[in-house]
Coordinates of C-alpha atoms in Angstrom, one line a residue:
M1 CA -15.3 8.9 -79.2
C2 CA -15.6 7.8 -75.7
S3 CA -12.4 7.0 -75.0
K4 CA -10.6 11.2 -76.0
R5 CA -13.2 12.2 -73.7
K6 CA -12.2 10.4 -70.3
T7 CA -9.1 10.7 -67.7
C8 CA -7.4 7.8 -65.8
H9 CA -10.5 8.7 -63.6
G10 CA -13.3 7.9 -66.1
G11 CA -14.4 11.8 -66.4
P12 CA -13.8 14.3 -68.5
S13 CA -10.4 15.9 -67.5
Q14 CA -11.2 19.9 -67.2
Q15 CA -9.3 20.5 -70.3
E16 CA -12.1 19.1 -72.6
Q17 CA -14.9 20.4 -70.4
G18 CA -14.4 23.4 -71.3
S19 CA -14.1 22.7 -75.0
P20 CA -16.4 24.1 -77.6
A21 CA -15.9 20.6 -79.4
I22 CA -16.7 18.7 -76.8
A23 CA -20.1 20.8 -75.6
N24 CA -20.9 20.3 -79.3
E25 CA -20.7 17.2 -79.3
V26 CA -22.6 16.7 -76.1
F27 CA -25.5 18.6 -77.6
V28 CA -25.9 16.5 -80.4
I29 CA -25.5 13.3 -78.3
D30 CA -28.4 14.9 -76.4
E31 CA -30.6 15.3 -79.3
E32 CA -30.1 12.0 -81.0
V33 CA -31.2 10.1 -77.8
S34 CA -34.0 12.5 -77.8
H35 CA -35.1 12.4 -80.7
L36 CA -35.4 8.7 -80.7
T37 CA -36.8 8.4 -77.8
R38 CA -39.4 10.8 -79.3
L39 CA -40.1 7.9 -81.8
K40 CA -39.8 5.5 -79.8
S41 CA -42.8 7.1 -77.6
E42 CA -45.2 8.8 -80.0
P43 CA -47.2 7.2 -83.0
S44 CA -45.6 7.3 -85.9
E45 CA -45.8 10.2 -88.6
R46 CA -47.7 8.0 -91.0
T47 CA -50.1 7.8 -88.3
R48 CA -50.9 11.0 -87.3
A49 CA -51.4 11.7 -90.4
C50 CA -53.8 9.3 -91.1
L51 CA -56.0 10.8 -87.9
H52 CA -55.8 14.4 -88.6
A53 CA -53.3 14.6 -85.1
G54 CA -50.6 16.8 -85.7
K55 CA -49.2 17.4 -82.4
S56 CA -52.3 16.6 -80.1
H57 CA -53.3 13.5 -77.5
I58 CA -54.3 9.8 -79.0
S59 CA -56.5 8.1 -77.2
T60 CA -56.0 4.7 -77.2
F61 CA -60.1 3.9 -79.0
K62 CA -58.5 6.5 -81.8
L63 CA -55.4 3.4 -82.5
L64 CA -57.3 1.5 -82.1
S65 CA -59.7 1.5 -84.7
S66 CA -57.1 2.7 -87.0
R67 CA -55.5 -0.6 -87.2
E68 CA -58.5 -1.9 -87.2
S69 CA -60.1 -0.3 -90.3
N70 CA -56.6 -0.4 -91.6
R71 CA -56.2 3.4 -92.1
S72 CA -52.2 3.0 -91.8
G73 CA -51.8 1.3 -94.5
F74 CA -49.8 -1.9 -92.5
G75 CA -52.3 -3.4 -91.0
R76 CA -50.7 -3.6 -87.9
F77 CA -49.4 -0.9 -85.5
S78 CA -45.8 0.2 -86.0
S79 CA -43.1 0.1 -83.7
A80 CA -43.7 3.4 -81.9
D81 CA -47.4 3.2 -81.9
C82 CA -47.3 0.3 -80.1
S83 CA -44.5 1.7 -77.5
Y84 CA -47.2 4.5 -76.9
A85 CA -50.0 2.4 -76.8
L86 CA -48.6 -0.2 -74.5
R87 CA -46.5 2.8 -72.1
K88 CA -50.1 4.7 -70.9
H89 CA -51.5 1.3 -70.2
L90 CA -48.9 -1.3 -68.7
P91 CA -47.8 -1.1 -65.5
V92 CA -44.7 0.5 -64.3
R93 CA -44.1 -0.9 -60.8
G94 CA -43.6 -5.3 -59.3
P95 CA -44.3 -7.6 -59.9
W96 CA -44.2 -8.3 -56.4
C97 CA -45.1 -11.6 -54.3
V98 CA -48.1 -10.9 -51.7
D99 CA -48.4 -14.5 -51.1
S100 CA -46.8 -18.1 -50.9
M101 CA -48.9 -21.2 -50.2
D102 CA -48.4 -24.8 -51.1
C103 CA -50.7 -25.6 -54.2
A104 CA -51.4 -23.8 -57.1
A105 CA -53.5 -20.7 -57.6
Y106 CA -55.7 -21.5 -59.8
I107 CA -58.4 -18.3 -60.2
S108 CA -58.2 -14.7 -58.9
Q109 CA -59.8 -11.3 -59.4
F110 CA -60.5 -8.2 -58.6
S111 CA -63.2 -7.0 -56.6
S112 CA -65.5 -4.1 -59.1
D113 CA -63.9 -1.1 -57.1
G114 CA -60.2 -3.4 -56.8
S115 CA -60.0 -3.3 -53.3
L116 CA -59.9 -6.8 -52.5
L117 CA -58.1 -9.2 -54.4
I118 CA -59.6 -13.0 -54.4
A119 CA -57.7 -16.2 -55.1
G120 CA -58.5 -19.4 -54.9
F121 CA -56.7 -22.0 -54.8
R122 CA -56.2 -26.2 -56.0
G123 CA -56.0 -27.2 -51.9
G124 CA -59.2 -26.3 -51.1
R125 CA -58.5 -22.8 -49.8
I126 CA -59.8 -18.6 -50.9
R127 CA -58.0 -16.1 -49.3
I128 CA -59.0 -12.3 -49.7
Y129 CA -56.3 -9.6 -49.4
N130 CA -57.2 -5.7 -49.2
A131 CA -55.0 -3.9 -51.5
D132 CA -55.8 -1.1 -49.6
K133 CA -54.1 -2.3 -46.2
K134 CA -50.6 -3.8 -48.1
W135 CA -52.5 -7.1 -49.1
K136 CA -53.4 -8.7 -45.6
I137 CA -55.6 -11.3 -45.3
H138 CA -59.2 -10.0 -45.0
K139 CA -60.9 -13.6 -45.5
D140 CA -59.1 -17.1 -44.5
I141 CA -61.8 -19.6 -46.8
N142 CA -61.2 -23.7 -46.1
C143 CA -64.0 -24.1 -49.1
K144 CA -66.5 -27.1 -48.8
S145 CA -67.3 -29.9 -50.7
L146 CA -64.8 -29.4 -53.3
R147 CA -63.1 -31.9 -56.2
W148 CA -59.7 -30.9 -57.4
T149 CA -59.7 -27.4 -57.2
V150 CA -61.3 -24.4 -57.2
S151 CA -63.1 -23.6 -60.0
D152 CA -64.0 -20.3 -60.0
I153 CA -65.2 -17.1 -58.0
A154 CA -67.6 -14.7 -57.5
L155 CA -68.3 -11.6 -55.5
S156 CA -71.5 -10.6 -55.1
P157 CA -72.3 -6.4 -56.3
D158 CA -72.5 -5.4 -52.6
Q159 CA -68.7 -7.2 -52.2
Q160 CA -70.6 -8.9 -49.1
Y161 CA -70.9 -12.5 -50.0
L162 CA -68.6 -15.0 -52.1
A163 CA -70.1 -17.3 -54.1
Y164 CA -67.4 -20.4 -54.9
S165 CA -67.9 -23.2 -57.4
S166 CA -66.2 -26.7 -58.3
L167 CA -65.9 -29.4 -59.9
T168 CA -69.6 -30.5 -59.1
P169 CA -72.7 -29.2 -59.9
T170 CA -73.1 -27.6 -56.4
V171 CA -72.0 -24.2 -55.7
H172 CA -71.4 -22.8 -51.9
I173 CA -71.9 -18.5 -50.7
V174 CA -70.3 -17.6 -47.8
N175 CA -70.1 -14.1 -46.0
V176 CA -67.3 -11.9 -46.6
Q177 CA -67.9 -9.4 -44.6
N178 CA -68.7 -10.7 -40.8
A179 CA -65.9 -10.0 -38.0
L180 CA -63.9 -13.6 -37.8
K181 CA -61.1 -13.6 -40.6
Q182 CA -60.6 -17.3 -40.2
S183 CA -64.4 -19.2 -42.4
H184 CA -63.8 -22.9 -41.5
A185 CA -67.3 -24.8 -44.1
N186 CA -70.3 -25.5 -40.9
I187 CA -68.0 -24.4 -37.8
T188 CA -67.5 -20.6 -37.9
D189 CA -68.9 -19.8 -40.9
I190 CA -72.2 -21.1 -42.9
H191 CA -70.9 -22.1 -45.9
E192 CA -74.4 -22.6 -48.1
G193 CA -75.5 -25.1 -50.6
L194 CA -76.7 -24.4 -54.1
N195 CA -77.6 -27.5 -55.9
F196 CA -77.8 -27.0 -59.3
S197 CA -78.8 -30.4 -60.4
A198 CA -82.4 -30.9 -62.4
A199 CA -84.4 -33.0 -59.9
D200 CA -85.4 -36.3 -62.5
D201 CA -81.3 -36.2 -63.6
E202 CA -78.4 -37.9 -61.2
S203 CA -75.7 -37.6 -64.1
S204 CA -72.8 -35.3 -62.2
F205 CA -71.1 -32.0 -63.6
G206 CA -68.6 -29.9 -62.9
I207 CA -69.4 -25.9 -62.6
F208 CA -66.6 -24.0 -64.6
S209 CA -68.2 -20.0 -64.7
I210 CA -70.1 -18.6 -61.9
K211 CA -71.1 -15.2 -62.0
F212 CA -73.3 -12.9 -60.2
S213 CA -75.8 -10.6 -61.8
K214 CA -76.1 -6.5 -61.5
D215 CA -78.6 -6.7 -58.1
G216 CA -77.3 -9.7 -57.0
H217 CA -80.4 -11.6 -56.9
E218 CA -79.3 -14.2 -59.6
L219 CA -76.8 -16.1 -60.2
V220 CA -75.7 -17.9 -63.8
V221 CA -73.5 -20.6 -64.5
G222 CA -71.2 -22.5 -67.4
N223 CA -71.6 -26.1 -66.8
S224 CA -69.7 -28.9 -68.1
N225 CA -73.3 -30.3 -69.2
E226 CA -72.8 -27.9 -72.3
S227 CA -75.2 -25.8 -70.3
I228 CA -76.3 -22.4 -68.9
C229 CA -78.3 -22.8 -65.8
I230 CA -79.7 -19.1 -64.1
Y231 CA -80.3 -19.1 -59.8
D232 CA -82.9 -17.3 -58.2
L233 CA -81.0 -16.7 -55.0
G234 CA -84.9 -15.4 -53.1
A235 CA -86.8 -18.4 -54.6
N236 CA -83.3 -20.7 -53.9
K237 CA -84.2 -23.1 -57.3
V238 CA -83.3 -23.1 -61.0
T239 CA -85.2 -20.9 -63.3
E240 CA -83.7 -21.6 -66.0
R241 CA -81.4 -24.3 -68.0
I242 CA -80.5 -23.1 -71.5
H243 CA -78.4 -26.2 -73.6
A244 CA -76.2 -23.7 -75.3
H245 CA -73.6 -25.5 -77.5
V246 CA -71.7 -28.8 -77.8
A247 CA -69.2 -29.0 -75.7
D248 CA -68.3 -27.6 -72.1
V249 CA -69.3 -23.8 -71.1
N250 CA -66.2 -22.1 -69.8
A251 CA -67.4 -18.9 -69.6
V252 CA -70.6 -16.9 -68.7
T253 CA -71.8 -13.7 -67.8
F254 CA -74.7 -11.5 -67.7
A255 CA -74.4 -8.8 -70.0
D256 CA -75.9 -5.0 -68.4
E257 CA -78.4 -3.9 -65.4
S258 CA -81.5 -5.8 -66.3
S259 CA -80.2 -9.4 -66.7
D260 CA -81.8 -9.7 -69.6
V261 CA -79.2 -11.2 -72.2
L262 CA -76.2 -13.2 -71.6
Y263 CA -73.2 -14.3 -73.1
S264 CA -71.9 -17.6 -73.2
G265 CA -67.8 -18.9 -74.1
S266 CA -67.3 -22.8 -74.7
D267 CA -64.9 -25.1 -75.9
D268 CA -67.0 -25.3 -79.3
S269 CA -64.7 -22.4 -80.4
L270 CA -68.2 -19.8 -80.4
C271 CA -69.4 -17.0 -78.3
K272 CA -73.1 -17.1 -78.2
V273 CA -75.8 -14.0 -76.9
W274 CA -79.1 -15.2 -75.1
D275 CA -81.9 -13.0 -74.8
R276 CA -83.8 -14.5 -71.6
R277 CA -87.2 -12.9 -72.6
C278 CA -87.6 -15.1 -75.3
H279 CA -85.3 -18.3 -74.0
K280 CA -88.6 -20.7 -75.1
S281 CA -86.9 -21.4 -78.1
A282 CA -83.7 -22.5 -76.6
K283 CA -82.0 -21.2 -79.2
P284 CA -79.3 -17.3 -79.5
V285 CA -79.8 -14.6 -81.1
G286 CA -76.9 -14.7 -82.3
V287 CA -73.5 -16.5 -82.8
L288 CA -70.2 -15.3 -82.6
A289 CA -67.8 -17.3 -84.7
G290 CA -63.6 -16.4 -85.1
H291 CA -61.6 -18.4 -82.1
L292 CA -60.7 -21.1 -83.0
D293 CA -60.0 -23.4 -80.1
G294 CA -61.8 -23.3 -76.5
V295 CA -63.2 -20.3 -75.5
T296 CA -61.6 -20.1 -71.9
F297 CA -63.0 -16.4 -70.7
I298 CA -65.4 -13.9 -71.3
D299 CA -66.4 -10.1 -69.7
S300 CA -68.8 -7.7 -70.3
R301 CA -67.9 -4.0 -70.2
G302 CA -72.0 -3.4 -69.1
D303 CA -73.5 -1.8 -71.7
G304 CA -75.1 -4.2 -73.3
H305 CA -73.0 -3.7 -76.9
Y306 CA -69.7 -5.3 -75.5
F307 CA -67.9 -8.0 -74.9
I308 CA -64.2 -9.9 -74.4
S309 CA -63.4 -13.2 -75.3
N310 CA -59.9 -14.8 -73.8
C311 CA -59.2 -18.0 -75.7
K312 CA -57.3 -21.1 -76.5
D313 CA -55.8 -20.0 -79.8
Q314 CA -53.8 -17.3 -78.0
T315 CA -56.1 -14.5 -79.1
I316 CA -58.5 -11.8 -77.2
K317 CA -61.6 -10.2 -79.4
L318 CA -63.3 -7.7 -78.8
W319 CA -67.0 -7.9 -79.9
D320 CA -70.1 -5.5 -81.2
I321 CA -73.3 -7.6 -80.5
R322 CA -75.2 -5.1 -82.4
K323 CA -72.6 -6.4 -85.2
L324 CA -73.7 -10.4 -85.8
S325 CA -71.6 -12.7 -87.7
S326 CA -73.8 -14.1 -91.1
A327 CA -72.1 -17.0 -91.0
T328 CA -74.4 -19.7 -91.6
K329 CA -75.1 -22.9 -89.8
E330 CA -73.7 -25.2 -92.4
Q331 CA -69.5 -22.3 -91.9
V332 CA -70.2 -22.3 -88.0
G333 CA -70.5 -26.3 -88.0
R334 CA -66.9 -26.5 -90.1
Q335 CA -65.2 -24.7 -88.3
T336 CA -66.2 -25.9 -85.0
Q337 CA -65.4 -30.0 -86.1
N338 CA -61.0 -29.2 -85.1
V339 CA -62.1 -28.3 -82.3
H340 CA -60.4 -30.1 -79.9
S341 CA -61.9 -29.9 -76.5
D342 CA -59.2 -31.3 -74.0
D343 CA -60.1 -30.1 -70.9
Q344 CA -57.4 -28.9 -69.2
L345 CA -59.5 -28.6 -65.6
W346 CA -58.3 -32.5 -65.4
Q347 CA -54.5 -32.2 -66.4
K348 CA -52.0 -31.9 -63.7
S349 CA -51.5 -28.0 -63.7
T350 CA -47.6 -26.3 -64.1
V351 CA -49.5 -23.0 -62.2
P352 CA -46.7 -22.3 -59.0
N353 CA -47.5 -22.0 -56.0
Y354 CA -47.9 -18.0 -56.1
M355 CA -49.9 -14.9 -56.3
Y356 CA -49.0 -11.6 -57.7

């Protein structure tokens, strides 16, 4: 069809341009392309009918709720639903290289307002980039007392202090808002060390996860000692220890601004909910079973109801703690007995040495 419209110069001839048949043919093609584009960028008609949406906008939340309740009868998104959801949320630019280092980038996170990007590298370096100033380096930190890598980083709510951990029982805190761009431990900045070891415990452990409370007065950590520890920065001591899991605690966070409720995730595949107001029982107020391998990261919505978890089984789950599982202790035990607890922190990293 196209070859009949081409001249030796690659375009339609003057006669063809004025032909009603050709014009009609081009119009039909445009209509087909437009129709296919709409099919690939709008929810399917079946989804619209289930949600009684007509031609109105459908929120991603409604799409997800409909899928979870299987209102469409498919049990999954159609290709049109996927395209509709993805085009609303996926970035359309990038990726581009922000920095290049001679050691692997192990962990990174944005500040709460998105203005800063903090990255931790295996070579004992942490760099803070200013996203509002074309990713210029805001702070370049040489870490103190590091073992193998920076295992986690946490920025205080006021964005003045950065806490970083390694595979040791010590968390270091450095002021990231002072005038000096270069920060060397105990030279240009004081990297205050907070010891999470018990006074009567000579065993060593590594810290995998660290978070500030919403008011910035406390730190909570998860460690290879299968425990959760809470440090009061004002009192300068560990105030609570909870033997939380039967494997490494890879992720911890506060549920909301009250800091009374904690979430934890472990290599035992379980997520647990802890209420500090009844912590003396050393028992969780809820156990969330569903992952098939170790939980690597959790993050709270901040409302005390929802949090999200990432797992080595290649799934991400959204949890509502108001609907805790009714699984018995025996069922949970059967689920976790075959879980692999191979710790990737101790294996050779294959992560590229780039920050995107």
